mmCIF file of C-alpha atoms in Angstrom:
data_model
loop_
_atom_site.group_PDB
_atom_site.id
_atom_site.type_symbol
_atom_site.label_atom_id
_atom_site.label_comp_id
_atom_site.label_asym_id
_atom_site.label_seq_id
_atom_site.Cartn_x
_atom_site.Cartn_y
_atom_site.Cartn_z
ATOM 1 C CA MET A 1395 -5.258 -9.574 -40.378
ATOM 2 C CA LYS A 1396 -5.623 -13.582 -38.711
ATOM 3 C CA GLN A 1397 -2.402 -13.544 -39.462
ATOM 4 C CA LEU A 1398 -1.041 -10.148 -37.842
ATOM 5 C CA PHE A 1399 -3.123 -11.267 -34.675
ATOM 6 C CA PHE A 1400 -1.009 -14.615 -34.544
ATOM 7 C CA LEU A 1401 1.796 -12.444 -34.782
ATOM 8 C CA ILE A 1402 1.139 -10.414 -31.787
ATOM 9 C CA LEU A 1403 -0.694 -13.048 -29.699
ATOM 10 C CA PRO A 1404 2.779 -14.610 -27.942
ATOM 11 C CA PHE A 1405 3.245 -10.323 -26.817
ATOM 12 C CA LEU A 1406 -0.024 -10.282 -25.097
ATOM 13 C CA LEU A 1407 0.273 -13.734 -23.295
ATOM 14 C CA VAL A 1408 3.192 -13.125 -21.900
ATOM 15 C CA SER A 1409 3.510 -11.735 -18.708
ATOM 16 C CA CYS A 1410 6.568 -11.025 -15.677
ATOM 17 C CA ALA A 1411 7.358 -8.684 -12.805
ATOM 18 C CA SER A 1412 10.084 -7.178 -11.392
ATOM 19 C CA HIS A 1413 9.868 -5.735 -7.447
ATOM 20 C CA HIS A 1414 12.717 -2.708 -6.464
ATOM 21 C CA GLY A 1415 12.424 -0.987 -2.809
ATOM 22 C CA ASN A 1416 14.541 1.012 0.008
ATOM 23 C CA ILE A 1417 14.182 2.614 3.300
ATOM 24 C CA ASN A 1418 15.461 5.756 4.452
ATOM 25 C CA ASN A 1419 16.229 6.444 8.087
ATOM 26 C CA THR A 1420 15.400 9.328 9.337
ATOM 27 C CA HIS A 1421 14.984 9.206 12.854
ATOM 28 C CA THR A 1422 17.850 11.103 13.188
ATOM 29 C CA ARG A 1423 16.909 12.881 16.694
ATOM 30 C CA ALA A 1424 19.732 10.541 18.743
ATOM 31 C CA GLY A 1425 18.687 10.528 23.022
ATOM 32 C CA GLU A 1426 15.174 12.239 22.868
ATOM 33 C CA ASN A 1427 12.596 10.294 23.846
ATOM 34 C CA HIS A 1428 9.650 9.153 21.705
ATOM 35 C CA THR A 1429 7.875 6.039 21.013
ATOM 36 C CA TYR A 1430 6.579 4.234 18.001
ATOM 37 C CA VAL A 1431 2.858 4.955 17.067
ATOM 38 C CA ASP A 1432 1.934 3.246 14.265
ATOM 39 C CA LEU A 1433 2.476 2.585 9.919
ATOM 40 C CA ALA A 1434 1.252 5.246 7.581
ATOM 41 C CA VAL A 1435 1.190 4.222 4.301
ATOM 42 C CA GLY A 1436 0.409 5.192 0.565
ATOM 43 C CA TYR A 1437 0.425 3.925 -2.728
ATOM 44 C CA SER A 1438 -0.559 4.980 -6.406
ATOM 45 C CA LYS A 1439 -0.514 3.806 -10.319
ATOM 46 C CA ALA A 1440 -0.381 4.358 -13.602
ATOM 47 C CA THR A 1441 -0.899 1.943 -17.007
ATOM 48 C CA TYR A 1442 0.934 2.090 -19.485
ATOM 49 C CA ILE A 1443 0.186 1.204 -23.568
ATOM 50 C CA PHE A 1444 3.831 0.909 -24.791
ATOM 51 C CA GLY A 1445 5.551 3.130 -22.745
ATOM 52 C CA ILE A 1446 2.611 5.570 -23.283
ATOM 53 C CA GLY A 1447 0.502 7.250 -20.983
ATOM 54 C CA GLY A 1448 0.290 7.535 -17.213
ATOM 55 C CA LEU A 1449 2.146 10.038 -15.310
ATOM 56 C CA SER A 1450 6.138 9.922 -15.250
ATOM 57 C CA LYS A 1451 8.099 8.037 -12.810
ATOM 58 C CA ASP A 1452 9.030 11.312 -10.173
ATOM 59 C CA MET A 1453 5.128 12.098 -9.855
ATOM 60 C CA LEU A 1454 4.360 8.456 -8.826
ATOM 61 C CA PHE A 1455 6.197 8.549 -5.977
ATOM 62 C CA ALA A 1456 5.042 12.077 -5.095
ATOM 63 C CA GLU A 1457 1.270 10.472 -5.340
ATOM 64 C CA ALA A 1458 2.321 8.125 -2.912
ATOM 65 C CA TYR A 1459 3.558 10.194 -0.596
ATOM 66 C CA ARG A 1460 0.562 12.116 -0.975
ATOM 67 C CA ASN A 1461 -1.938 9.663 0.111
ATOM 68 C CA MET A 1462 0.409 8.838 3.078
ATOM 69 C CA ARG A 1463 0.472 11.370 4.636
ATOM 70 C CA MET A 1464 -3.679 12.135 3.938
ATOM 71 C CA SER A 1465 -4.414 8.650 4.973
ATOM 72 C CA TYR A 1466 -2.654 9.328 8.227
ATOM 73 C CA PRO A 1467 -3.436 13.276 9.235
ATOM 74 C CA LEU A 1468 -0.335 14.017 12.089
ATOM 75 C CA LYS A 1469 -1.147 15.245 15.726
ATOM 76 C CA PRO A 1470 0.702 17.242 17.162
ATOM 77 C CA ASN A 1471 4.264 16.022 18.206
ATOM 78 C CA GLN A 1472 4.040 13.428 15.565
ATOM 79 C CA THR A 1473 6.332 12.592 12.468
ATOM 80 C CA LEU A 1474 6.805 9.802 9.602
ATOM 81 C CA GLU A 1475 10.169 8.024 10.142
ATOM 82 C CA ASN A 1476 11.893 5.355 8.554
ATOM 83 C CA LEU A 1477 9.871 6.316 4.761
ATOM 84 C CA VAL A 1478 10.593 2.276 3.100
ATOM 85 C CA VAL A 1479 9.609 2.906 -0.833
ATOM 86 C CA ASN A 1480 8.453 -0.381 -3.182
ATOM 87 C CA SER A 1481 8.046 0.275 -6.519
ATOM 88 C CA LYS A 1482 6.532 -2.677 -9.116
ATOM 89 C CA HIS A 1483 6.199 -2.969 -12.338
ATOM 90 C CA THR A 1484 3.935 -5.519 -13.931
ATOM 91 C CA TRP A 1485 4.506 -6.158 -17.586
ATOM 92 C CA VAL A 1486 1.191 -8.097 -19.871
ATOM 93 C CA GLY A 1487 2.165 -7.874 -23.478
ATOM 94 C CA PRO A 1488 1.907 -4.118 -24.763
ATOM 95 C CA PHE A 1489 0.555 -2.959 -21.190
ATOM 96 C CA LEU A 1490 2.669 -1.592 -17.991
ATOM 97 C CA LYS A 1491 1.189 -1.112 -14.853
ATOM 98 C CA HIS A 1492 3.665 1.135 -12.930
ATOM 99 C CA GLU A 1493 2.847 0.571 -8.655
ATOM 100 C CA VAL A 1494 4.131 2.484 -6.077
ATOM 101 C CA ILE A 1495 3.570 1.721 -1.750
ATOM 102 C CA THR A 1496 5.284 3.227 0.494
ATOM 103 C CA ILE A 1497 5.781 2.514 4.162
ATOM 104 C CA ALA A 1498 6.506 5.213 7.697
ATOM 105 C CA ASP A 1499 7.070 4.470 11.203
ATOM 106 C CA VAL A 1500 4.745 6.972 12.567
ATOM 107 C CA ILE A 1501 6.349 8.485 15.758
ATOM 108 C CA ALA A 1502 5.110 10.637 18.655
ATOM 109 C CA TRP A 1503 8.270 12.901 20.212
ATOM 110 C CA ASP A 1504 7.302 12.500 24.669
ATOM 111 C CA ASN A 1505 9.670 15.875 25.239
ATOM 112 C CA ASP A 1506 9.497 19.628 24.636
ATOM 113 C CA LEU A 1507 9.876 19.165 21.022
ATOM 114 C CA HIS A 1508 7.207 21.208 19.643
ATOM 115 C CA ILE A 1509 5.954 20.713 16.066
ATOM 116 C CA VAL A 1510 2.999 21.795 14.029
ATOM 117 C CA TYR A 1511 1.873 21.862 10.876
ATOM 118 C CA ALA A 1512 0.598 24.599 9.400
ATOM 119 C CA ASP A 1513 -2.282 24.718 7.395
ATOM 120 C CA GLN A 1514 -0.492 26.298 3.897
ATOM 121 C CA TYR A 1515 1.654 22.807 4.063
ATOM 122 C CA LEU A 1516 -0.751 20.384 4.655
ATOM 123 C CA ASN A 1517 -3.067 22.327 1.982
ATOM 124 C CA GLN A 1518 -0.651 21.335 -0.616
ATOM 125 C CA PHE A 1519 -1.672 17.582 -0.151
ATOM 126 C CA SER A 1520 -5.498 17.406 0.335
ATOM 127 C CA ARG A 1521 -6.016 19.879 -2.963
ATOM 128 C CA ASN A 1522 -8.474 18.263 -5.452
ATOM 129 C CA LYS A 1523 -7.971 15.038 -3.309
ATOM 130 C CA VAL A 1524 -10.782 12.455 -2.634
ATOM 131 C CA LEU A 1525 -10.267 12.504 1.230
ATOM 132 C CA SER A 1526 -13.910 11.292 1.758
ATOM 133 C CA THR A 1527 -17.196 9.424 -0.084
ATOM 134 C CA ASN A 1528 -20.828 9.341 2.110
ATOM 135 C CA GLU A 1529 -20.109 6.431 3.652
ATOM 136 C CA PHE A 1530 -15.552 6.486 4.684
ATOM 137 C CA LYS A 1531 -13.232 8.715 4.416
ATOM 138 C CA LEU A 1532 -9.195 8.078 4.410
ATOM 139 C CA ASN A 1533 -7.512 6.179 6.934
ATOM 140 C CA ASP A 1534 -10.392 4.562 8.283
ATOM 141 C CA GLN A 1535 -10.182 1.361 9.939
ATOM 142 C CA LEU A 1536 -13.061 -1.516 8.314
ATOM 143 C CA LEU A 1537 -13.824 -4.775 7.639
ATOM 144 C CA MET A 1538 -13.488 -6.271 4.614
ATOM 145 C CA LEU A 1539 -14.728 -10.014 3.412
ATOM 146 C CA GLU A 1540 -12.373 -12.316 1.611
ATOM 147 C CA GLN A 1541 -12.760 -15.919 0.918
ATOM 148 C CA ASN A 1542 -15.349 -16.180 4.337
ATOM 149 C CA LYS A 1543 -12.824 -15.010 6.485
ATOM 150 C CA ILE A 1544 -12.988 -11.075 7.732
ATOM 151 C CA TYR A 1545 -9.898 -8.754 7.461
ATOM 152 C CA SER A 1546 -9.662 -5.599 9.749
ATOM 153 C CA VAL A 1547 -8.260 -2.721 6.817
ATOM 154 C CA ARG A 1548 -7.471 0.576 6.698
ATOM 155 C CA VAL A 1549 -8.527 2.810 3.823
ATOM 156 C CA VAL A 1550 -5.014 4.629 2.077
ATOM 157 C CA SER A 1551 -7.065 5.621 -0.778
ATOM 158 C CA LEU A 1552 -10.114 6.763 -1.994
ATOM 159 C CA SER A 1553 -12.141 7.375 -5.466
ATOM 160 C CA ASP A 1554 -15.772 7.742 -5.901
ATOM 161 C CA LYS A 1555 -16.679 3.881 -5.855
ATOM 162 C CA ASN A 1556 -13.136 2.238 -5.653
ATOM 163 C CA ALA A 1557 -10.998 2.002 -2.040
ATOM 164 C CA VAL A 1558 -7.158 0.875 -2.000
ATOM 165 C CA VAL A 1559 -7.056 -0.815 1.703
ATOM 166 C CA PHE A 1560 -4.066 -2.479 3.650
ATOM 167 C CA TYR A 1561 -3.921 -5.285 5.659
ATOM 168 C CA THR A 1562 -2.131 -8.427 7.214
ATOM 169 C CA ASP A 1563 -3.615 -11.351 5.334
ATOM 170 C CA LYS A 1564 -3.988 -15.167 7.190
ATOM 171 C CA GLY A 1565 -0.403 -15.546 6.873
ATOM 172 C CA GLY A 1566 1.000 -12.696 8.309
ATOM 173 C CA ASP A 1567 1.745 -10.578 5.518
ATOM 174 C CA PHE A 1568 1.332 -7.179 4.745
ATOM 175 C CA GLN A 1569 -1.267 -6.460 0.815
ATOM 176 C CA LEU A 1570 -2.733 -3.956 -0.663
ATOM 177 C CA LYS A 1571 -6.128 -4.420 -1.947
ATOM 178 C CA LYS A 1572 -8.875 -2.497 -4.647
ATOM 179 C CA ILE A 1573 -12.037 -3.094 -3.573
ATOM 180 C CA ARG A 1574 -15.461 -1.848 -4.479
ATOM 181 C CA LEU A 1575 -16.897 0.528 -1.342
ATOM 182 C CA SER A 1576 -19.447 -1.535 -1.252
ATOM 183 C CA ASN A 1577 -17.800 -4.462 -0.289
ATOM 184 C CA LEU A 1578 -16.546 -2.562 2.895
ATOM 185 C CA PHE A 1579 -18.128 -2.388 6.432
ATOM 186 C CA TRP A 1580 -18.563 -0.034 9.909
ATOM 187 C CA GLY A 1581 -17.318 -2.878 12.528
ATOM 188 C CA GLU A 1582 -17.492 -2.418 16.225
ATOM 189 C CA ASP A 1583 -14.722 -0.366 16.376
ATOM 190 C CA ALA A 1584 -16.432 2.577 14.287
ATOM 191 C CA ASN A 1585 -19.578 2.320 16.818
ATOM 192 C CA LYS A 1586 -21.622 3.470 14.149
ATOM 193 C CA GLN A 1587 -25.225 3.108 13.432
ATOM 194 C CA TYR A 1588 -27.072 2.954 10.337
ATOM 195 C CA ASN A 1589 -31.055 2.024 9.794
ATOM 196 C CA ASN A 1590 -31.089 1.699 13.524
ATOM 197 C CA PHE A 1591 -29.052 -1.376 13.140
ATOM 198 C CA LYS A 1592 -25.601 -1.562 15.219
ATOM 199 C CA VAL A 1593 -22.683 -4.106 15.038
ATOM 200 C CA GLY A 1594 -23.508 -7.020 17.715
ATOM 201 C CA ASP A 1595 -27.465 -6.806 16.832
ATOM 202 C CA THR A 1596 -29.076 -10.413 16.153
ATOM 203 C CA VAL A 1597 -30.945 -9.879 13.715
ATOM 204 C CA ILE A 1598 -33.663 -12.391 11.704
ATOM 205 C CA PHE A 1599 -32.334 -13.182 7.987
ATOM 206 C CA LYS A 1600 -35.602 -14.310 5.847
ATOM 207 C CA LYS A 1601 -33.897 -16.703 3.010
ATOM 208 C CA PRO A 1602 -36.777 -17.986 0.190
ATOM 209 C CA VAL A 1603 -37.077 -21.936 0.575
ATOM 210 C CA GLN A 1604 -39.216 -23.313 -2.321
ATOM 211 C CA GLN A 1605 -42.031 -20.399 -2.266
ATOM 212 C CA LYS A 1606 -41.886 -19.499 1.920
ATOM 213 C CA ILE A 1607 -40.118 -17.461 3.341
ATOM 214 C CA GLU A 1608 -37.640 -19.699 6.284
ATOM 215 C CA GLU A 1609 -36.524 -16.807 9.231
ATOM 216 C CA ILE A 1610 -32.987 -18.275 10.090
ATOM 217 C CA GLU A 1611 -31.401 -15.956 13.312
ATOM 218 C CA ALA A 1612 -28.035 -14.032 12.402
ATOM 219 C CA PHE A 1613 -25.752 -11.816 13.915
ATOM 220 C CA ILE A 1614 -24.684 -8.375 12.235
ATOM 221 C CA ARG A 1615 -21.048 -8.349 12.221
ATOM 222 C CA GLY A 1616 -20.245 -5.087 10.068
ATOM 223 C CA PHE A 1617 -22.670 -3.393 7.659
ATOM 224 C CA ASN A 1618 -22.670 0.214 5.264
ATOM 225 C CA GLN A 1619 -25.156 1.778 3.565
ATOM 226 C CA GLN A 1620 -26.324 -0.959 1.162
ATOM 227 C CA LYS A 1621 -25.465 -3.592 2.464
ATOM 228 C CA LEU A 1622 -24.822 -5.915 6.119
ATOM 229 C CA LEU A 1623 -21.841 -8.659 6.994
ATOM 230 C CA VAL A 1624 -24.247 -10.894 8.673
ATOM 231 C CA PHE A 1625 -23.122 -14.236 10.555
ATOM 232 C CA ILE A 1626 -25.631 -16.588 10.475
ATOM 233 C CA GLN A 1627 -25.495 -20.287 12.507
ATOM 234 C CA GLY A 1628 -24.130 -23.341 10.322
ATOM 235 C CA LYS A 1629 -23.751 -20.836 7.263
ATOM 236 C CA GLY A 1630 -20.921 -18.386 7.969
ATOM 237 C CA LEU A 1631 -20.708 -15.236 7.039
ATOM 238 C CA HIS A 1632 -22.927 -13.571 4.381
ATOM 239 C CA ARG A 1633 -23.328 -9.927 2.840
ATOM 240 C CA VAL A 1634 -27.315 -9.567 2.500
ATOM 241 C CA GLU A 1635 -29.672 -6.546 1.866
ATOM 242 C CA TYR A 1636 -31.228 -4.583 4.605
ATOM 243 C CA ASP A 1637 -34.336 -5.523 2.870
ATOM 244 C CA ASP A 1638 -34.054 -9.705 3.834
ATOM 245 C CA ILE A 1639 -33.578 -8.655 7.516
ATOM 246 C CA LYS A 1640 -35.893 -7.942 10.806
ATOM 247 C CA LYS A 1641 -35.128 -7.584 14.210
ATOM 248 C CA PRO A 1642 -37.002 -10.077 16.333
ATOM 249 C CA GLU A 1643 -40.124 -9.247 17.947
ATOM 250 C CA LYS A 1644 -39.916 -8.595 21.333
ATOM 251 C CA LYS A 1645 -41.359 -10.872 23.437
ATOM 252 C CA MET A 1646 -44.998 -10.345 26.355
ATOM 253 C CA GLU A 1647 -44.133 -10.090 29.582
ATOM 254 C CA LYS A 1648 -46.531 -12.401 31.963
#
């Protein structure tokens, strides 16, 4: 048994990756006025063991395209153009992870061109798909804390406990990241309120210090249904529980 383990160990430790991509220019309506509005992003992945398991290659591309369409609901007279498809294969021993990322320009047409998406067409994308949770939904603009830095991210895929988000990192590069829902926060743009707290509120953080409670002023930068993202002067950004904060007492008017 030990001999077999040492025989396959080198294969388990070896890892490598390959990338493929292409651009499909679908914008062909010359002479028609249009505006580039945004980017739509889709993502899918499958894992294989010795080549067994997961979705077929064609279905991975279809799943990524479906996620892209659902994560950015198009308005009348909007279309997706200039589709970019990226495919990444990562091998770690006998395990293969195949990821597909699709990105397209969202274009709004400014002339009399009338584009309407029938419910029957849209239902093909939304069927059996997680479009929202108790907290978030596809295409939400949220906040993510990464290495003590806040990033503005967009939800491009959802499950019951996790999300895949699209964002620009500190180097200016596009990134996709799988993250637990508990680590995503509504920001100022969401214009939400929870437990009578909202972004921008001044609160008091109750910190235990040597069997005593030290109260420190903090500012809410974001929140979800489990935790708040607060900035504490001199201590930076922290995730805290609702039980660890309180609103400052109102000063009595003279």
